[in-house]
Coordinates of C-alpha atoms and ligand atoms in Angstrom, one line a residue:
X1 CA -16.1 13.4 -29.7
X2 CA -19.1 12.3 -27.7
X3 CA -19.3 8.9 -25.7
X4 CA -21.3 7.2 -22.9
X5 CA -18.8 6.4 -20.1
X6 CA -15.5 7.6 -19.8
X7 CA -13.1 5.9 -17.4
X8 CA -10.4 8.3 -16.2
X9 CA -7.2 6.2 -15.5
X10 CA -6.3 2.8 -16.9
X11 CA -5.1 1.1 -13.8
X12 CA -6.3 -1.8 -12.0
X13 CA -9.7 -0.3 -10.9
X14 CA -10.3 1.4 -14.2
X15 CA -9.8 -1.6 -16.3
X16 CA -12.1 -3.6 -14.2
X17 CA -14.7 -0.7 -14.0
X18 CA -14.6 -0.6 -17.7
X19 CA -15.1 -4.2 -18.3
X20 CA -18.0 -4.5 -15.7
X21 CA -19.7 -1.3 -17.3
X22 CA -19.6 -3.0 -20.7
X23 CA -20.7 -6.4 -19.3
X24 CA -23.7 -4.6 -17.5
X25 CA -24.8 -2.5 -20.4
X26 CA -23.1 -3.8 -23.6
X27 CA -24.8 -1.2 -25.9
X28 CA -22.9 1.7 -23.9
X29 CA -19.7 2.9 -25.4
X30 CA -16.9 2.8 -22.9
X31 CA -13.5 4.7 -23.2
X32 CA -10.6 4.6 -20.9
X33 CA -8.6 7.9 -20.9
X34 CA -5.1 7.1 -19.7
X35 CA -2.5 9.8 -19.4
X36 CA 0.5 7.4 -20.0
X37 CA 1.4 5.7 -23.2
X38 CA -0.2 2.5 -22.3
X39 CA -2.7 1.2 -19.6
X40 CA -1.7 -0.9 -16.6
X41 CA 1.8 0.0 -16.1
X42 CA 1.7 0.0 -12.2
X43 CA 0.1 -3.6 -12.5
X44 CA 3.4 -4.8 -14.0
X45 CA 5.3 -3.8 -11.0
X46 CA 3.1 -5.3 -8.3
X47 CA 4.3 -8.1 -6.3
X48 CA 7.8 -7.7 -7.6
X49 CA 6.6 -8.5 -11.2
X50 CA 4.5 -11.6 -9.9
X51 CA 1.3 -9.7 -9.1
X52 CA 0.1 -10.4 -5.6
X53 CA -3.6 -9.9 -6.7
X54 CA -5.5 -10.5 -3.6
X55 CA -5.5 -12.6 -0.2
X56 CA -7.5 -15.4 0.8
X57 CA -7.9 -13.7 4.3
X58 CA -9.7 -10.5 3.8
X59 CA -10.7 -8.7 6.8
X60 CA -11.8 -5.2 8.0
X61 CA -8.5 -5.0 10.1
X62 CA -6.5 -5.1 6.9
X63 CA -8.0 -1.8 5.6
X64 CA -7.6 1.8 6.9
X65 CA -9.4 5.0 6.1
X66 CA -13.0 6.4 6.1
X67 CA -14.4 4.3 3.3
X68 CA -15.4 0.8 4.3
X69 CA -13.5 -1.4 1.8
X70 CA -14.7 -4.8 3.1
X71 CA -18.3 -3.7 2.6
X72 CA -17.6 -3.5 -1.2
X73 CA -15.1 -6.5 -1.3
X74 CA -17.8 -8.8 0.5
X75 CA -20.4 -7.9 -2.0
X76 CA -18.3 -8.5 -5.0
X77 CA -17.3 -11.8 -6.6
X78 CA -14.1 -13.2 -5.2
X79 CA -10.9 -12.6 -7.0
X80 CA -10.7 -16.2 -8.2
X81 CA -14.2 -15.9 -9.7
X82 CA -13.7 -12.6 -11.3
X83 CA -10.2 -13.5 -12.9
X84 CA -11.5 -16.9 -14.0
X85 CA -13.8 -14.8 -16.3
X86 CA -10.6 -13.2 -17.8
X87 CA -8.9 -16.6 -18.1
X88 CA -6.6 -16.1 -15.2
X89 CA -6.2 -19.0 -12.7
X90 CA -5.2 -17.8 -9.1
X91 CA -3.1 -19.7 -6.6
X92 CA -2.4 -18.8 -3.1
X93 CA 0.7 -19.2 -0.9
X94 CA 0.9 -20.5 2.4
X95 CA 0.2 -16.9 3.9
X96 CA -2.9 -16.7 1.8
X97 CA -1.3 -14.3 -0.6
X98 CA -3.0 -14.9 -4.1
X99 CA -0.9 -14.8 -7.4
X100 CA -1.7 -15.7 -11.0
X101 CA -0.7 -19.3 -11.8
X102 CA 1.7 -17.9 -14.4
X103 CA 3.5 -16.1 -11.5
X104 CA 3.8 -13.0 -14.0
X105 CA 2.1 -9.6 -13.7
X106 CA 2.5 -9.2 -17.4
X107 CA 0.3 -12.2 -18.1
X108 CA -2.3 -10.4 -15.8
X109 CA -2.3 -7.3 -17.7
X110 CA -2.3 -9.1 -21.1
X111 CA -5.3 -11.2 -20.2
X112 CA -7.1 -8.0 -18.8
X113 CA -6.4 -6.1 -22.1
X114 CA -7.9 -9.1 -23.9
X115 CA -10.9 -8.8 -21.9
X116 CA -11.1 -5.1 -22.5
X117 CA -10.9 -6.0 -26.3
X118 CA -13.6 -8.8 -26.1
X119 CA -15.9 -6.2 -24.4
X120 CA -15.2 -3.7 -27.0
X121 CA -13.7 -1.0 -24.5
X122 CA -11.8 1.7 -26.2
X123 CA -8.4 2.6 -24.8
X124 CA -7.4 6.3 -25.3
X125 CA -3.8 6.6 -24.1
X126 CA -1.7 9.8 -23.9
X127 CA -4.7 11.6 -22.8
X128 CA -4.4 13.3 -19.5
X129 CA -7.5 14.7 -18.0
X130 CA -7.0 18.2 -16.8
X131 CA -10.6 19.3 -16.1
X132 CA -14.2 17.9 -16.0
X133 CA -17.3 20.3 -16.1
X134 CA -21.0 19.4 -16.1
X135 CA -22.7 20.0 -19.5
X136 CA -26.2 19.8 -21.0
X137 CA -25.8 15.8 -21.7
X138 CA -23.5 14.9 -18.8
X139 CA -19.8 16.1 -18.6
X140 CA -17.2 17.7 -20.7
X141 CA -13.8 16.4 -20.2
X142 CA -10.8 18.5 -21.2
X143 CA -7.3 17.1 -21.6
X144 CA -4.3 18.8 -20.3
X145 CA -3.5 19.9 -23.8
X146 CA -6.7 21.2 -24.6
X147 CA -8.6 18.3 -26.3
X148 CA -12.4 18.0 -25.5
X149 CA -14.6 14.9 -24.9
X150 CA -18.1 14.7 -23.7
X151 CA -19.8 11.9 -22.0
X152 CA -22.9 10.9 -20.0
X153 CA -21.2 9.3 -17.2
X154 CA -17.6 9.3 -15.7
X155 CA -15.8 6.9 -13.6
X156 CA -12.8 8.3 -11.9
X157 CA -10.2 5.7 -11.3
X158 CA -7.0 7.8 -11.4
X159 CA -5.2 6.6 -8.4
X160 CA -3.5 8.5 -5.6
X161 CA -0.1 9.9 -5.2
X162 CA 2.1 6.9 -4.8
X163 CA 4.8 6.4 -7.5
X164 CA 4.2 9.4 -9.5
X165 CA 6.6 8.1 -12.3
X166 CA 3.7 5.4 -13.0
X167 CA 1.3 8.2 -13.9
X168 CA -0.1 8.8 -10.3
X169 CA 0.7 12.3 -8.9
X170 CA -2.6 13.1 -7.4
X171 CA -3.8 15.3 -10.4
X172 CA -7.4 14.2 -10.3
X173 CA -7.6 14.6 -6.4
X174 CA -6.6 18.3 -7.1
X175 CA -9.0 18.6 -10.0
X176 CA -11.7 17.4 -7.9
X177 CA -10.8 19.7 -4.9
X178 CA -11.0 22.6 -7.5
X179 CA -14.6 21.5 -7.8
X180 CA -15.5 21.6 -4.1
X181 CA -14.9 18.0 -3.2
X182 CA -12.9 17.5 -0.1
X183 CA -10.4 15.0 0.5
X184 CA -9.1 13.4 3.7
X185 CA -5.4 13.9 5.0
X186 CA -3.0 12.3 2.5
X187 CA -0.1 10.4 3.6
X188 CA 2.1 7.7 2.0
X189 CA 1.3 4.2 3.0
X190 CA 2.7 0.7 2.5
X191 CA 6.1 2.5 2.7
X192 CA 9.3 2.7 4.7
X193 CA 9.3 4.9 7.9
X194 CA 11.9 7.5 8.4
X195 CA 13.8 7.7 11.5
X196 CA 16.6 10.0 12.8
X197 CA 19.8 9.0 10.7
X198 CA 21.9 9.2 13.9
X199 CA 19.7 6.6 15.6
X200 CA 20.4 3.8 12.8
X201 CA 24.0 4.8 12.3
X202 CA 25.9 1.6 11.4
X203 CA 22.8 -0.4 10.4
X204 CA 22.5 0.4 6.8
X205 CA 21.8 -2.9 4.9
X206 CA 21.1 -4.9 8.2
X207 CA 18.1 -7.3 8.0
X208 CA 16.7 -8.7 11.2
X209 CA 13.8 -11.0 12.0
X210 CA 11.9 -9.3 15.0
X211 CA 8.5 -8.5 16.4
X212 CA 7.7 -4.8 15.7
X213 CA 5.4 -2.8 17.8
X214 CA 4.1 0.6 16.8
X215 CA 3.1 2.7 19.7
X216 CA 2.1 6.2 20.5
X217 CA 1.6 8.1 23.9
X218 CA 2.6 4.9 25.8
X219 CA 0.1 2.7 24.0
X220 CA 0.7 -0.1 21.6
X221 CA -1.3 0.4 18.3
X222 CA -0.3 -2.4 16.1
X223 CA 2.1 -5.4 16.5
X224 CA 3.8 -7.4 13.5
X225 CA 6.3 -10.2 13.2
X226 CA 8.7 -10.1 10.3
X227 CA 11.8 -8.9 8.9
X228 CA 13.0 -5.4 9.2
X229 CA 15.5 -3.8 6.9
X230 CA 17.6 -0.7 7.9
X231 CA 18.6 1.9 5.4
X232 CA 20.8 5.1 6.5
X233 CA 17.7 6.9 7.5
X234 CA 14.6 4.5 7.5
X235 CA 13.2 1.1 8.5
X236 CA 11.6 -1.1 5.9
X237 CA 10.1 -4.3 5.3
X238 CA 6.6 -5.6 5.0
X239 CA 5.8 -5.3 8.8
X240 CA 7.0 -1.7 8.8
X241 CA 5.1 -1.1 5.4
X242 CA 1.9 -2.1 7.3
X243 CA 2.5 0.6 10.0
X244 CA 3.3 3.6 7.7
X245 CA -0.4 4.6 7.6
X246 CA -0.2 5.3 11.3
X247 CA 2.0 8.2 10.7
X248 CA -1.0 10.1 9.3
X249 CA -2.7 9.8 12.7
X250 CA 0.1 10.0 15.3
X251 CA 2.9 11.9 13.3
X252 CA 6.0 12.1 15.3
X253 CA 4.5 10.8 18.3
X254 CA 4.8 7.4 16.6
X255 CA 7.6 5.0 17.8
X256 CA 8.7 1.4 16.6
X257 CA 9.9 -0.9 19.2
X258 CA 11.7 -3.8 18.0
X259 CA 12.0 -7.2 19.9
X260 CA 15.1 -8.4 18.2
X261 CA 15.1 -11.8 19.8
X262 CA 11.4 -12.9 19.6
X263 CA 12.0 -16.5 20.3
X264 CA 14.2 -15.9 23.4
X265 CA 12.9 -14.7 26.7
X266 CA 15.0 -12.2 28.9
X267 CA 16.3 -15.0 31.1
X268 CA 17.4 -17.0 27.9
X269 CA 19.3 -13.9 26.6
X270 CA 20.8 -13.3 30.0
X271 CA 21.9 -17.1 30.3
X272 CA 23.4 -16.9 26.8
X273 CA 25.3 -13.7 27.6
X274 CA 26.8 -15.2 30.7
X275 CA 28.1 -18.2 28.9
X276 CA 29.6 -16.0 26.1
X277 CA 31.2 -13.9 28.8
X278 CA 33.0 -16.9 30.3
X279 CA 34.0 -18.3 27.0
X280 CA 35.3 -14.9 25.4
X281 CA 36.3 -13.0 28.5
X282 CA 39.6 -12.0 26.7
X283 CA 37.9 -10.9 23.5
X284 CA 36.8 -7.4 22.8
X285 CA 33.3 -6.0 23.2
X286 CA 33.0 -6.2 19.5
X287 CA 32.7 -9.7 19.9
X288 CA 30.1 -10.0 22.6
X289 CA 27.0 -10.6 20.4
X290 CA 28.8 -12.4 17.6
X291 CA 26.8 -15.7 16.9
X292 CA 23.5 -14.1 18.0
X293 CA 23.2 -11.2 15.5
X294 CA 24.8 -10.1 12.1
X295 CA 28.1 -8.3 12.5
X296 CA 26.7 -4.7 12.2
X297 CA 23.7 -5.2 14.5
X298 CA 25.8 -7.1 17.2
X299 CA 28.2 -4.1 17.3
X300 CA 25.5 -1.5 17.0
X301 CA 23.6 -3.0 20.1
X302 CA 26.6 -3.3 22.3
X303 CA 28.0 0.2 21.3
X304 CA 24.8 2.2 21.8
X305 CA 23.7 0.3 24.9
X306 CA 27.1 0.3 26.9
X307 CA 28.5 3.5 25.2
X308 CA 32.1 2.3 25.8
X309 CA 35.1 1.7 23.5
X310 CA 34.5 -1.5 21.5
X311 CA 38.1 -2.5 22.1
X312 CA 37.6 -3.0 25.9
X313 CA 37.8 -6.6 27.1
X314 CA 34.4 -8.5 27.6
X315 CA 35.7 -9.2 31.2
X316 CA 35.0 -5.6 32.2
X317 CA 31.3 -6.1 31.7
X318 CA 29.0 -5.8 34.8
X319 CA 25.9 -7.3 35.8
X320 CA 24.1 -4.0 35.1
X321 CA 25.5 -3.9 31.6
X322 CA 24.0 -7.2 30.9
X323 CA 20.5 -6.2 32.2
X324 CA 20.7 -3.1 30.1
X325 CA 21.7 -5.2 26.9
X326 CA 18.9 -7.8 27.5
X327 CA 16.4 -4.9 27.7
X328 CA 17.7 -3.4 24.6
X329 CA 17.5 -6.6 22.6
X330 CA 14.0 -7.0 23.5
X331 CA 13.0 -3.6 23.2
X332 CA 15.1 -1.5 20.7
X333 CA 13.2 1.7 20.1
X334 CA 13.3 4.2 17.2
X335 CA 11.2 7.4 17.0
X336 CA 9.5 7.9 13.5
X337 CA 10.3 11.4 12.0
X338 CA 8.2 10.6 8.8
X339 CA 7.2 8.4 5.9
X340 CA 9.2 7.9 2.8
X341 CA 8.9 9.9 -0.3
X342 CA 5.9 9.1 -2.6
X343 CA 8.4 7.5 -5.1
X344 CA 9.1 4.8 -2.4
X345 CA 5.4 4.3 -1.4
X346 CA 3.2 1.6 -2.8
X347 CA 0.0 3.3 -1.9
X348 CA -1.9 6.5 -0.5
X349 CA -3.8 6.8 2.7
X350 CA -6.3 9.7 2.5
X351 CA -8.0 11.0 -0.7
X352 CA -11.7 11.4 -1.4
X353 CA -13.5 10.2 1.9
X354 CA -16.7 8.4 2.5
X355 CA -18.7 11.7 3.1
X356 CA -18.3 12.4 -0.6
X357 CA -19.7 9.2 -1.9
X358 CA -23.0 7.3 -1.9
X359 CA -23.2 3.5 -1.2
X360 CA -23.0 3.0 -5.0
X361 CA -19.6 5.0 -5.2
X362 CA -21.2 7.9 -6.9
X363 CA -20.2 11.4 -5.9
X364 CA -22.6 13.1 -3.9
X365 CA -21.9 16.4 -5.4
X366 CA -21.7 15.4 -9.1
X367 CA -24.3 13.0 -10.3
X368 CA -23.2 10.4 -12.8
X369 CA -19.7 10.6 -11.5
X370 CA -18.4 7.4 -9.8
X371 CA -15.1 6.8 -8.1
X372 CA -13.0 3.6 -7.5
X373 CA -9.6 2.6 -6.5
X374 CA -6.8 4.3 -4.6
X375 CA -8.4 7.8 -5.2
X376 CA -10.8 7.0 -2.4
X377 CA -9.8 7.2 1.2
X378 CA -9.0 3.5 2.1
X379 CA -5.6 1.6 2.0
X380 CA -5.0 -2.0 2.6
X381 CA -2.0 -3.8 4.1
X382 CA 0.7 -5.4 2.1
X383 CA -0.3 -8.7 0.7
X384 CA -2.9 -8.2 -2.2
X385 CA -5.2 -6.0 -0.1
X386 CA -4.9 -3.0 -2.3
X387 CA -5.3 -4.7 -5.6
X388 CA -8.3 -6.4 -4.2
X389 CA -9.8 -3.1 -3.2
X390 CA -9.0 -1.8 -6.8
X391 CA -10.9 -4.8 -8.4
X392 CA -13.7 -4.8 -6.0
X393 CA -14.4 -1.1 -6.2
X394 CA -13.9 -1.1 -9.9
X395 CA -16.6 -3.8 -10.2
X396 CA -19.1 -1.8 -8.0
X397 CA -18.4 1.5 -9.7
X398 CA -18.5 0.1 -13.2
X399 CA -21.8 -1.8 -12.7
X400 CA -23.7 1.1 -10.7
X401 CA -22.5 3.6 -13.4
X402 CA -23.8 1.4 -16.4
X403 CA -27.0 0.6 -14.5
X404 CA -27.9 4.4 -14.1
X405 CA -27.1 5.0 -17.7
X406 CA -29.2 2.1 -18.7
X407 CA -32.1 3.4 -16.6
X408 CA -31.9 6.9 -18.0
X409 CA -31.8 5.6 -21.7
X410 CA -34.7 3.3 -21.3
Ligands
FAD501 C1 5.7 -1.1 -6.8 C2 4.3 -1.2 -6.3 C3 4.0 -2.6 -5.9 C4 2.7 -3.0 -5.4 N1 2.4 -4.3 -5.4 C5 1.1 -4.7 -4.9 C6 0.7 -5.9 -4.7 O1 1.6 -7.0 -5.0 N2 -0.4 -6.0 -4.3 C7 -1.4 -5.3 -4.0 O2 -2.4 -5.6 -3.6 N3 -1.1 -3.9 -4.2 C8 0.3 -3.5 -4.7 N4 0.5 -2.2 -5.1 C9 -0.6 -1.3 -4.9 C10 -1.6 -1.3 -6.0 O3 -0.8 -1.4 -7.3 C11 -2.6 -0.1 -6.2 O4 -3.2 0.2 -5.0 C12 -3.6 -0.2 -7.3 O5 -2.8 -0.3 -8.6 C13 -4.4 0.9 -7.4 O6 -5.1 0.9 -8.6 P1 -6.0 2.1 -9.1 O7 -6.5 1.6 -10.3 O8 -6.7 2.9 -8.0 O9 -4.8 3.1 -9.4 P2 -3.6 3.1 -10.4 O10 -3.2 1.6 -10.7 O11 -2.5 3.8 -9.8 O12 -4.0 3.5 -11.8 C14 -4.3 5.0 -11.9 C15 -4.1 5.2 -13.4 O13 -4.6 6.6 -13.6 C16 -3.8 7.2 -14.6 N5 -4.1 8.6 -14.4 C17 -3.8 9.4 -13.4 N6 -4.3 10.6 -13.4 C18 -4.7 10.6 -14.8 C19 -5.3 11.7 -15.6 N7 -5.4 13.0 -14.9 N8 -5.9 11.5 -16.7 C20 -5.6 10.2 -17.2 N9 -5.1 9.2 -16.4 C21 -4.7 9.4 -15.3 C22 -2.4 6.8 -14.2 O14 -1.5 6.9 -15.3 C23 -2.8 5.3 -13.8 O15 -2.5 4.5 -15.0 C24 1.8 -1.9 -5.5 C25 2.1 -0.6 -5.7 C26 3.3 -0.3 -6.2 C27 3.6 1.1 -6.5

């Protein structure tokens, strides 16, 4: 089989790139090679099935990695504009997170598939690309089971390592490395952060509204307000997800400091504790923070700060104990030991870095090969930033790839 443009990977960026390539050069034949039995599986899981497809407030500070995502996003049509071409109406919530009006990721995928059909893009599912090699007319692509396709141009949109059960286990990054293309350090991002199990003993299932500060070497690197959820060996929740990429840089020097009472000052908490001590002097230490925190968190804080039997009476508590508790509530610190598994990560930090691509998202080593989406070294925060990158980079790669082919065939 010979074709004009092969898009490797039928995810968010690959679908967009294929549509844009066809729109730019309608005479070109565009084929999506997808290893799974259908395209767009990951899109269905995004935003808990609602597809948080972009954000109204897109800024450089929301992206991390060597590739300057905002540069491509700023140069592309907005999500509303692009999606309106596919008949998808976008609405934003009060935090700026954009969703389809349908509230359904399946409706986004269905509309995108209709768009592919309208453009005449061919979907070739069950085709896992195992190798690419330059040939006389462009490239030869070989599938993992030995089928061969040749094409003039390639767009690699095969994603990263996050959620391997959705087709993304880094295969294409390994293929490219085998061809001499370098990749930046790869780490799970938008993911829970692991901590020592002993340090969160008793907190499994607890959710706490707090301010989280990520710090390393005594310096605060990032601060977020939100809900933290505890498991038996990790901290999760959107604000923690947004800090996972920092593990790539700081490793086990990374700490998470939680202010568990962000709306109260130290003196407010102290005054509260003195009132409670007067009221509940006969009660056990177990009950000291009842009313301020959920049961498990209340017991955890008293137990791990005072290190006394929880059956002792509240009346035995000293001024020093109170100061220690206040400090702990305002700064409950956890040392990070790692990120979660790829299965629990929503995105990949690392991948093919800025040095390997041109401004047009073309490979510097392999002319006629374009890259887009999560395979490139940029990752966004939680809140629609990663899908926005997938759409914008897909548009850029699709357009530039088609333009270069059009120029060649003139
Ligand atoms: C559970 C979950 C929820 C998420 N929610 C959101 C959200 O609400 N908002 C947001 O902005 N981001 C979200 N993300 C992140 C977002 O989905 C991804 O960043 C985005 O889908 C990446 O798009 P992509 O096209 O680069 O890669 P992918 O969507 O991962 O697509 C890559 C495709 O390539 C295929 N492929 C891989 N290797 C090969 C090969 N060798 N041959 C052929 N095909 C191959 C894969 O099967 C896959 O279909 C979420 C991620 C997850 C896992």
